[in-house]
mmCIF file of C-alpha atoms in Angstrom:
data_model
loop_
_atom_site.group_PDB
_atom_site.id
_atom_site.type_symbol
_atom_site.label_atom_id
_atom_site.label_comp_id
_atom_site.label_asym_id
_atom_site.label_seq_id
_atom_site.Cartn_x
_atom_site.Cartn_y
_atom_site.Cartn_z
ATOM 1 C CA MET A 154 -11.572 -49.707 36.472
ATOM 2 C CA THR A 155 -9.079 -46.704 35.809
ATOM 3 C CA ILE A 156 -9.443 -43.871 33.249
ATOM 4 C CA ALA A 157 -6.327 -42.434 32.229
ATOM 5 C CA ILE A 158 -6.687 -38.843 30.909
ATOM 6 C CA ASP A 159 -3.948 -37.312 29.023
ATOM 7 C CA MET A 160 -3.471 -33.978 30.371
ATOM 8 C CA SER A 161 -1.288 -33.212 27.468
ATOM 9 C CA GLN A 162 -4.169 -33.499 25.156
ATOM 10 C CA LEU A 163 -6.743 -30.141 26.940
ATOM 11 C CA VAL A 164 -6.220 -26.930 25.878
ATOM 12 C CA THR A 165 -6.337 -24.162 28.697
ATOM 13 C CA ALA A 166 -7.938 -21.179 28.680
ATOM 14 C CA GLU A 167 -5.442 -19.607 28.113
ATOM 15 C CA ALA A 168 -4.199 -21.089 25.278
ATOM 16 C CA ARG A 169 -7.671 -20.979 23.751
ATOM 17 C CA ALA A 170 -7.271 -17.397 23.783
ATOM 18 C CA SER A 171 -3.756 -16.568 22.944
ATOM 19 C CA ALA A 172 -4.727 -19.324 19.275
ATOM 20 C CA ALA A 173 -7.853 -16.925 18.598
ATOM 21 C CA LEU A 174 -5.412 -13.999 19.206
ATOM 22 C CA ALA A 175 -2.827 -15.224 16.675
ATOM 23 C CA ASP A 176 -5.459 -16.908 14.146
ATOM 24 C CA ALA A 177 -7.241 -12.320 14.246
ATOM 25 C CA LYS A 178 -4.030 -11.009 13.879
ATOM 26 C CA SER A 179 -3.262 -13.155 10.943
ATOM 27 C CA VAL A 180 -6.671 -12.461 9.527
ATOM 28 C CA ALA A 181 -6.523 -9.078 10.005
ATOM 29 C CA LYS A 182 -2.849 -8.474 8.634
ATOM 30 C CA GLN A 183 -4.362 -10.585 5.199
ATOM 31 C CA ALA A 184 -7.080 -7.619 5.221
ATOM 32 C CA ILE A 185 -4.631 -4.882 5.530
ATOM 33 C CA ALA A 186 -2.964 -6.407 2.309
ATOM 34 C CA ALA A 187 -6.255 -6.745 1.166
ATOM 35 C CA GLN A 188 -7.179 -3.256 1.134
ATOM 36 C CA MET A 189 -4.193 -1.553 0.385
ATOM 37 C CA THR A 190 -3.548 -3.515 -2.715
ATOM 38 C CA ALA A 191 -6.683 -1.957 -4.059
ATOM 39 C CA ALA A 192 -6.616 1.123 -2.631
ATOM 40 C CA ARG A 193 -3.206 1.585 -4.585
ATOM 41 C CA GLU A 194 -4.276 0.291 -7.602
ATOM 42 C CA ALA A 195 -7.034 3.154 -7.816
ATOM 43 C CA PHE A 196 -3.686 5.314 -8.661
ATOM 44 C CA VAL A 197 -1.461 2.761 -11.213
ATOM 45 C CA THR A 198 -2.083 0.421 -13.245
ATOM 46 C CA VAL A 199 -0.990 -2.832 -12.817
ATOM 47 C CA LEU A 200 0.447 -4.991 -14.846
ATOM 48 C CA PRO A 201 4.169 -6.588 -14.046
ATOM 49 C CA GLY A 202 6.777 -4.417 -14.549
ATOM 50 C CA GLN A 203 5.011 -1.257 -14.551
ATOM 51 C CA ASP A 204 6.047 0.054 -11.193
ATOM 52 C CA MET A 205 9.488 0.169 -13.175
ATOM 53 C CA VAL A 206 7.765 2.290 -15.916
ATOM 54 C CA TYR A 207 6.485 4.819 -13.955
ATOM 55 C CA LEU A 208 9.559 5.104 -12.411
ATOM 56 C CA ALA A 209 11.472 5.774 -15.788
ATOM 57 C CA LYS A 210 8.926 7.939 -16.966
ATOM 58 C CA GLU A 211 9.412 9.860 -14.029
ATOM 59 C CA ALA A 212 13.546 10.559 -14.166
ATOM 60 C CA GLU A 213 13.069 11.081 -17.641
ATOM 61 C CA ALA A 214 10.284 14.064 -17.549
ATOM 62 C CA THR A 215 12.393 15.589 -14.630
ATOM 63 C CA ALA A 216 15.480 14.437 -17.588
ATOM 64 C CA TYR A 217 14.004 16.299 -19.674
ATOM 65 C CA LEU A 218 12.482 19.253 -18.443
ATOM 66 C CA ALA A 219 16.162 20.198 -16.518
ATOM 67 C CA ASP A 220 17.564 20.025 -20.225
ATOM 68 C CA ALA A 221 18.149 23.166 -21.704
ATOM 69 C CA ASP A 222 17.932 22.282 -24.861
ATOM 70 C CA PRO A 223 16.659 18.498 -25.032
ATOM 71 C CA ASP A 224 16.820 16.338 -28.025
ATOM 72 C CA ILE A 225 13.330 14.304 -28.298
ATOM 73 C CA ALA A 226 15.671 11.146 -29.411
ATOM 74 C CA HIS A 227 17.615 10.632 -26.115
ATOM 75 C CA TYR A 228 14.143 10.475 -24.425
ATOM 76 C CA PRO A 229 12.449 7.473 -25.538
ATOM 77 C CA LEU A 230 9.590 6.858 -23.107
ATOM 78 C CA LEU A 231 8.535 10.311 -24.032
ATOM 79 C CA SER A 232 9.456 9.835 -27.687
ATOM 80 C CA ALA A 233 7.006 7.284 -27.952
ATOM 81 C CA GLU A 234 4.170 8.882 -25.836
ATOM 82 C CA VAL A 235 4.095 12.384 -27.558
ATOM 83 C CA GLY A 236 0.584 12.418 -29.682
ATOM 84 C CA VAL A 237 -0.827 9.856 -27.285
ATOM 85 C CA THR A 238 -1.502 11.074 -23.630
ATOM 86 C CA ALA A 239 -0.406 14.495 -24.640
ATOM 87 C CA PRO A 240 0.951 16.558 -27.955
ATOM 88 C CA SER A 241 4.134 18.278 -26.866
ATOM 89 C CA ALA A 242 6.890 16.454 -24.970
ATOM 90 C CA TYR A 243 7.056 19.132 -22.910
ATOM 91 C CA GLU A 244 3.506 18.643 -21.936
ATOM 92 C CA LEU A 245 3.715 15.025 -21.211
ATOM 93 C CA ALA A 246 6.691 15.393 -19.058
ATOM 94 C CA GLN A 247 4.679 17.735 -16.924
ATOM 95 C CA ILE A 248 1.847 15.830 -16.170
ATOM 96 C CA TRP A 249 4.197 12.352 -15.934
ATOM 97 C CA VAL A 250 5.848 14.591 -13.230
ATOM 98 C CA ASN A 251 2.450 15.990 -11.704
ATOM 99 C CA MET A 252 1.133 12.868 -11.433
ATOM 100 C CA SER A 253 4.469 11.202 -9.535
ATOM 101 C CA SER A 254 4.066 13.727 -6.855
ATOM 102 C CA ILE A 255 0.521 12.638 -6.658
ATOM 103 C CA TRP A 256 1.096 8.936 -6.325
ATOM 104 C CA ARG A 257 4.095 10.162 -3.910
ATOM 105 C CA GLY A 258 1.159 12.253 -2.145
ATOM 106 C CA ALA A 259 -1.514 9.395 -2.134
ATOM 107 C CA ALA A 260 1.496 6.662 -1.164
ATOM 108 C CA ALA A 261 2.402 8.486 2.089
ATOM 109 C CA SER A 262 -0.621 8.624 3.391
ATOM 110 C CA LEU A 263 -1.285 4.837 2.415
ATOM 111 C CA GLU A 264 1.784 3.722 4.303
ATOM 112 C CA LYS A 265 0.910 6.092 7.102
ATOM 113 C CA ILE A 266 -2.557 4.136 7.499
ATOM 114 C CA ARG A 267 -0.940 0.752 6.427
ATOM 115 C CA LEU A 268 1.766 1.145 9.147
ATOM 116 C CA MET A 269 -0.182 2.342 11.906
ATOM 117 C CA ALA A 270 -2.764 -0.673 11.686
ATOM 118 C CA VAL A 271 0.172 -3.532 11.035
ATOM 119 C CA ASP A 272 2.277 -1.662 14.208
ATOM 120 C CA ALA A 273 -1.518 -1.777 15.936
ATOM 121 C CA ILE A 274 -2.410 -5.473 15.905
ATOM 122 C CA GLU A 275 1.254 -6.906 16.057
ATOM 123 C CA VAL A 276 0.903 -4.863 19.941
ATOM 124 C CA ALA A 277 -2.557 -6.043 20.331
ATOM 125 C CA THR A 278 -3.125 -8.096 23.415
ATOM 126 C CA SER A 279 -6.424 -9.323 23.080
ATOM 127 C CA VAL A 280 -9.074 -10.084 19.862
ATOM 128 C CA ASP A 281 -10.864 -6.810 21.107
ATOM 129 C CA GLU A 282 -7.828 -4.651 20.770
ATOM 130 C CA VAL A 283 -7.393 -6.666 17.014
ATOM 131 C CA SER A 284 -11.066 -5.386 16.454
ATOM 132 C CA ALA A 285 -10.595 -2.083 17.865
ATOM 133 C CA ALA A 286 -7.307 -1.836 14.904
ATOM 134 C CA MET A 287 -9.181 -2.721 12.328
ATOM 135 C CA ALA A 288 -11.644 -0.301 12.436
ATOM 136 C CA ASP A 289 -9.139 2.661 12.978
ATOM 137 C CA PHE A 290 -7.689 1.308 10.318
ATOM 138 C CA ASN A 291 -10.959 1.305 8.350
ATOM 139 C CA ALA A 292 -12.116 4.654 9.587
ATOM 140 C CA ALA A 293 -8.094 5.880 8.184
ATOM 141 C CA LEU A 294 -8.834 4.140 4.597
ATOM 142 C CA SER A 295 -12.105 5.110 4.400
ATOM 143 C CA ASN A 296 -11.172 9.347 4.990
ATOM 144 C CA GLY A 297 -8.177 9.145 2.546
ATOM 145 C CA GLY A 298 -5.398 8.975 5.980
ATOM 146 C CA ASP A 299 -6.717 12.788 6.567
ATOM 147 C CA ASN A 300 -6.944 11.777 10.694
ATOM 148 C CA ALA A 301 -3.916 9.306 10.397
ATOM 149 C CA ALA A 302 -2.560 10.055 13.561
#
């Protein structure tokens, strides 16, 4: 009796390690995306189109503050929110410009953390290296990017 073995069905240790590495990288990238989403949500309202509203508010506030003799009628977003968030258009414009600056700083720190983590995961050659990259990512995210190198 002869037993036929289809050698193409055998999985080598190298193939298993390669598949495990690909899976670890995929899971890590998904975790990074989820954690970055949560970190960004601490700074912004998550609604469809809200990012465009924030950009428009920043542009309108900057233009208002630069205008030597601003007419509130030419600034519809400011006009709509005066009396809700701040008592005057000037104060509201200051708030919007300052909040944009705060967001820009936070976004830069978060983006550096994200990019460094994704790069470390891309070049990882083992599951242990992916785990180390995720540990570094989590540590950097926990301390707000203060130690992101």
